[in-house]
Coordinates of C-alpha atoms in Angstrom, one line a residue:
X176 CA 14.7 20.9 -18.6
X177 CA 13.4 17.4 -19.1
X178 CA 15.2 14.4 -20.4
X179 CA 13.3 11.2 -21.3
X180 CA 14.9 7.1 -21.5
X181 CA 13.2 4.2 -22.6
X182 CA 14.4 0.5 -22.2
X183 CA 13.0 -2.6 -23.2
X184 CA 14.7 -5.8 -24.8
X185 CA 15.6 -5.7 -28.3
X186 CA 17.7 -7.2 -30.8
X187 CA 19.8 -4.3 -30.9
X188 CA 19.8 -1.1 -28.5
X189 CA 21.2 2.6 -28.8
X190 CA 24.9 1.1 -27.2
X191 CA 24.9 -2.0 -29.7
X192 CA 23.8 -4.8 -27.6
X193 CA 20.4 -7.0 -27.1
X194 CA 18.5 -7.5 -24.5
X195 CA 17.7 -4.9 -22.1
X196 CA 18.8 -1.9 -23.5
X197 CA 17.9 1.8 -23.9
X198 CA 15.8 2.6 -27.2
X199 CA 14.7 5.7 -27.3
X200 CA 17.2 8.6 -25.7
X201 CA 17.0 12.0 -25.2
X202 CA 20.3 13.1 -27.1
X203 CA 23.5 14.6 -24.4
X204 CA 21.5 12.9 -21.8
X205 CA 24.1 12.7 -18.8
X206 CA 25.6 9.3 -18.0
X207 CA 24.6 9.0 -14.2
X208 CA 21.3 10.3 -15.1
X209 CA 20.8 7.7 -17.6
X210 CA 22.6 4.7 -15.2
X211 CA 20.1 5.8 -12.2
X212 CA 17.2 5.5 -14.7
X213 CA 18.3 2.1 -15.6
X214 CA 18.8 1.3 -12.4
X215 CA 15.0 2.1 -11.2
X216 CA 13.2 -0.4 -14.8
X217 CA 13.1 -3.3 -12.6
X218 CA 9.7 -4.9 -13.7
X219 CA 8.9 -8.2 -11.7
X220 CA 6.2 -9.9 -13.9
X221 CA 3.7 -11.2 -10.8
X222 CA 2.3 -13.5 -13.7
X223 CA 3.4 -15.2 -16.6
X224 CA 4.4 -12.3 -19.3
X225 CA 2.0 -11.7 -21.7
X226 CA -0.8 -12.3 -18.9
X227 CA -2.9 -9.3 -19.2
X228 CA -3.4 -9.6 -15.0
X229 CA 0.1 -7.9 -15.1
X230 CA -0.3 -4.3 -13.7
X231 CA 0.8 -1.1 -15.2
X232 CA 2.9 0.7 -12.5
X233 CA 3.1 4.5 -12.3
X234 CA 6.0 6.1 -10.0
X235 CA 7.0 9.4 -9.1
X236 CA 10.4 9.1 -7.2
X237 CA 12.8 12.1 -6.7
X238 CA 16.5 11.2 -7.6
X239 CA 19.6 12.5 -6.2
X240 CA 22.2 12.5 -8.7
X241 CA 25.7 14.4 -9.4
X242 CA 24.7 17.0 -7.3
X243 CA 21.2 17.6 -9.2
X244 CA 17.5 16.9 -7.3
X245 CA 15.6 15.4 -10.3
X246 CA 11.7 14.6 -10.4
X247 CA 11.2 11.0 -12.3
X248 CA 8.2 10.2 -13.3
X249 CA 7.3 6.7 -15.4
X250 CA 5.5 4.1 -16.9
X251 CA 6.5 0.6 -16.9
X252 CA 4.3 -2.6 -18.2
X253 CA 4.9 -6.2 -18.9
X254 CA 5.7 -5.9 -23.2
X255 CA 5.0 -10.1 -23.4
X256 CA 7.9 -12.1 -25.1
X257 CA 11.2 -10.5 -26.4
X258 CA 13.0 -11.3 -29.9
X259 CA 13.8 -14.6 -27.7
X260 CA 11.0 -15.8 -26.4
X261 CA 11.6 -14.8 -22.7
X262 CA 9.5 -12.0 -21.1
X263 CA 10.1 -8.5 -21.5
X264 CA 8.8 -5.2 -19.8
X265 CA 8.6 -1.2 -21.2
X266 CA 10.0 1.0 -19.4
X267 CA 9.4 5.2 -20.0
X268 CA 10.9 7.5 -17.9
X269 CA 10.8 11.3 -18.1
X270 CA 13.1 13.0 -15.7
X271 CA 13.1 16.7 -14.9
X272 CA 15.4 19.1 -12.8
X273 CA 13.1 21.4 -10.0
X274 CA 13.0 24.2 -12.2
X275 CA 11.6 22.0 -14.8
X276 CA 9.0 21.0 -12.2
X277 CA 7.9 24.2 -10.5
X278 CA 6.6 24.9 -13.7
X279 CA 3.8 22.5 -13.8
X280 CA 2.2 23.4 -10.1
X281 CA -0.7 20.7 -11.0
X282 CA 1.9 18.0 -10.0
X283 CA 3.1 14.7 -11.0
X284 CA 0.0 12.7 -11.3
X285 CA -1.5 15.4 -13.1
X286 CA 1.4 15.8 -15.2
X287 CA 1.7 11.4 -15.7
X288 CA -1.9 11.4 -16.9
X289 CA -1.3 14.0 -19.9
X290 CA 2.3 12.2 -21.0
X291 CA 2.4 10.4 -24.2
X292 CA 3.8 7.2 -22.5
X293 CA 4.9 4.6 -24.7
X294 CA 3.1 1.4 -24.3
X295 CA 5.2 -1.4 -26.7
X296 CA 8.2 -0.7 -28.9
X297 CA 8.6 -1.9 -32.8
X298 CA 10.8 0.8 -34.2
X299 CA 14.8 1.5 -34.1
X300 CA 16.2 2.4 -31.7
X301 CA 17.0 6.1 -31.8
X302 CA 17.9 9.7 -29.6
X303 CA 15.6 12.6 -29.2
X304 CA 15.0 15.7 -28.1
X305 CA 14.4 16.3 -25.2
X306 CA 10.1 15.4 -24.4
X307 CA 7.6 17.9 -24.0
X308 CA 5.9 17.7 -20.8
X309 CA 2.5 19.5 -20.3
X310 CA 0.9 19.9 -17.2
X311 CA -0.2 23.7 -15.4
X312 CA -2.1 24.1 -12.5
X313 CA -5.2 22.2 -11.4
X314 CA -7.5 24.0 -8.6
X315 CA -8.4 22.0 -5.2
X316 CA -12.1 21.2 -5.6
X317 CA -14.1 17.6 -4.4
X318 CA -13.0 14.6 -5.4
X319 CA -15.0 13.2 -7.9
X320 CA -12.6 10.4 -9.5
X321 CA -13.2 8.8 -5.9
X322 CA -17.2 9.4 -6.1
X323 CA -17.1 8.1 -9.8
X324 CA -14.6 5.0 -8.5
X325 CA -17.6 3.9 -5.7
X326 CA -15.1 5.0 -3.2
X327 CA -15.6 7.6 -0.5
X328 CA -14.0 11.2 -1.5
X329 CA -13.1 11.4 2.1
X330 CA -10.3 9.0 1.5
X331 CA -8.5 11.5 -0.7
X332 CA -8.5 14.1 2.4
X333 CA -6.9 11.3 4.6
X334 CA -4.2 11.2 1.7
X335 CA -3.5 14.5 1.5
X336 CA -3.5 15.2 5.1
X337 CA -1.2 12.8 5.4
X338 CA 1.0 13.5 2.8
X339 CA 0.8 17.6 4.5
X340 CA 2.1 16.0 7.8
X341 CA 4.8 13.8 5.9
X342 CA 3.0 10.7 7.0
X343 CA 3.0 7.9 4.7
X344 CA -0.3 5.5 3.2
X345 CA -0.5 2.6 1.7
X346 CA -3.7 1.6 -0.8
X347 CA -4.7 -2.0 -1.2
X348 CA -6.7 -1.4 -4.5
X349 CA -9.5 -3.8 -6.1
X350 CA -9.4 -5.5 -9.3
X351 CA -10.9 -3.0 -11.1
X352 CA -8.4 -0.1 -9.9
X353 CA -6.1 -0.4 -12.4
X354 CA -2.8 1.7 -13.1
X355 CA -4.8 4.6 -14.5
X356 CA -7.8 4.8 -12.2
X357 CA -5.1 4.7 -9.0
X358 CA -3.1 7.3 -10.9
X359 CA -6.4 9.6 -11.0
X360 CA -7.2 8.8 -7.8
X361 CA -3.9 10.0 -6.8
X362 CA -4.4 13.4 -9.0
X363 CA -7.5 14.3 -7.1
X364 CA -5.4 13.9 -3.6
X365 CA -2.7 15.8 -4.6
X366 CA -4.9 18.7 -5.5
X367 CA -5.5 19.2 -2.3
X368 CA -2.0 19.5 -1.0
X369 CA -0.5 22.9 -1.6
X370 CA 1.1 23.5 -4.2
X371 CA 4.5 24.3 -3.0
X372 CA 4.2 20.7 -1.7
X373 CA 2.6 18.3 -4.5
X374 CA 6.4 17.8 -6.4
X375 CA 7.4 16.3 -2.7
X376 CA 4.8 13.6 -2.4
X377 CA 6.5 10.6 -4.2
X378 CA 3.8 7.5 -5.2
X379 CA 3.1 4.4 -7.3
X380 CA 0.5 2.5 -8.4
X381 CA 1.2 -1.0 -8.1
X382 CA 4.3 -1.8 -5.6
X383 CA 5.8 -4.9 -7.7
X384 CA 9.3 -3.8 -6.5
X385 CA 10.2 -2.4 -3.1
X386 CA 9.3 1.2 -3.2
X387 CA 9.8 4.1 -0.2
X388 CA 7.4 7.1 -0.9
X389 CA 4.4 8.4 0.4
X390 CA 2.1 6.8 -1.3
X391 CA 2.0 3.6 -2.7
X392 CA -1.1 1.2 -4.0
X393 CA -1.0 -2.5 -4.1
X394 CA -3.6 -4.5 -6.1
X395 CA -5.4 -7.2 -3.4
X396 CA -4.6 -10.2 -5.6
X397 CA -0.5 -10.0 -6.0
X398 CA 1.4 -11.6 -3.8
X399 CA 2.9 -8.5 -3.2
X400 CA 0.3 -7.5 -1.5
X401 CA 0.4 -9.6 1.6
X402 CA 3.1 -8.2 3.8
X403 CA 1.7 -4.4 3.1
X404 CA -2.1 -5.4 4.4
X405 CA -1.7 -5.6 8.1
X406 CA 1.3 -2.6 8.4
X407 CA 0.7 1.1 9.3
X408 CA -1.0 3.6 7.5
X409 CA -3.0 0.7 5.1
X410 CA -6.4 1.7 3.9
X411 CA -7.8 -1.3 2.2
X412 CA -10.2 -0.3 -0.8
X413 CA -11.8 -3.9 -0.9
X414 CA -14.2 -3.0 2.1
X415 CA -15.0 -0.4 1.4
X416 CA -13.8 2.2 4.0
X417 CA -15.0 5.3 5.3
X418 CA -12.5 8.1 5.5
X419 CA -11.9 10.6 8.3
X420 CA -13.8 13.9 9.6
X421 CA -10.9 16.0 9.1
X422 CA -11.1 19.1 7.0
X423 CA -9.0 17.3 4.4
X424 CA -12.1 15.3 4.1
X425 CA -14.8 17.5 4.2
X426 CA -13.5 19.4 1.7
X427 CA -12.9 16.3 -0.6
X428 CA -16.6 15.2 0.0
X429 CA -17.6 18.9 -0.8
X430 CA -18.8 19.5 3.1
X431 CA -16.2 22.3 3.5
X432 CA -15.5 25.2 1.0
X433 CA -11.3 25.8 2.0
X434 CA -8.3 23.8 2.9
X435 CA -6.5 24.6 6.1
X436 CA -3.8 25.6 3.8
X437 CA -6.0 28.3 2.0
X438 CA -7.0 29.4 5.3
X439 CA -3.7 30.5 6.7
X440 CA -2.1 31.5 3.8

């Protein structure tokens, strides 16, 4: 099952209040569920709201609560000025339990870039049914969203290798890697991870708040950005990098027809 929350700043929310509040609810959505969701829609605007340089961020995170393992995936952008003039942020979540998620082997980037994420909010605030999600399988094959990007496919191996050996990575992306190319970046990395395995690799996009996952991107320009560049693990995109000669690579670049998973499977 899948349960989705949206909050934003309004005049008036689904619990009666203004400001930050949840607008859109699926209906019997569980308190803690909801209260963890809110929890995780911190948005820190790196620039003044409304300033398109404000990234997107795309997060997969997986949620321990009352007893249930949940998969969240969500959207969350700067939505300019609220009803009083101060800044405001979107927030979409869709959160689903592991049965929910074996059911869409392609993974959660895969999934994230066929959801109908909302983008702004101008309507009352109202509860749902619960979202569909779509999302099947998607097939290993070269990496083409890095070819297309001017980026070396080889870097998706390195990803995916790591993420096979629970190692973590951290991107520093360029300015024109925005929220949806890192997203399909991600999506041709994961494809190469077996598939038992792509639900467990957590990620986002653009860290604006503190984030633990295996892979996390961080746009060059955000002051975010300058404590992540020197640590472990950091490929930076702005130069340009090679990636390995592992098989993970190869097979990303098209130099190798199986995975080392395939193989021994």
């Amino acid at each position: 099952m899948a349960v989705e929350l949206i909050i934003t700043s309004v005049r008036k929310g689904l619990d009666g209040g203004s400001g930050y509040q949840p607008v859109l609810r699926t209906k019997d959505l569980k308190p803690p569920v909801a209260e963890r969701l809110q929890l995780r829609s911190g948005y820190s605007h790196p620039f003044p709201h409304g300033d398109r340089r404000n990234p997107v961020v795309h997060v997969h995170r997986i949620e321990r609560v009352a007893g249930e393992t949940l998969h969240v995936i969500a959207r969350l952008c700067d939505a300019g000025s609220d009803h009083t003039g101060r800044s405001n942020f979107l927030a979409h979540f869709v959160a689903m339990d592991e049965a929910e998620a074996r059911r869409k082997p392609a993974g959660p980037a895969e999934v994230m870039r066929r959801m109908a994420f909302k983008t702004s909010w101008d309507e009352p605030a109202r509860e749902a049914a619960p979202p569909t999600v779509v999302g099947g399988d998607r097939q290993p094959g070269p990496c083409r969203a890095w070819k297309d990007a001017g980026l070396d496919p080889g870097i998706a191996g390195d990803l995916a290798e790591a993420a096979m050996s629970g190692r973590e990575v951290t991107l520093v992306s360029r300015d024109s890697d925005d929220s949806d190319t890192v997203l399909s970046l991600f999506a041709d990395a994961l494809a190469l991870v077996a598939p038992a395995k792509r639900w467990q690799v957590t990620f986002n996009t653009c860290r604006i708040e503190p984030f633990d996952g295996t892979w996390q991107a961080i746009r060059h320009d955000l002051p975010q950005a300058g404590g992540l560049r020197s640590g472990p693990g950091v490929i930076d995109l702005t130069i340009n990098p090679r990636g390995g000669n592992g098989p993970y690579a190869a097979y990303a670049r098209g130099d190798a027809t199986s995975l080392p998973w395939q193989q021994s499977a």
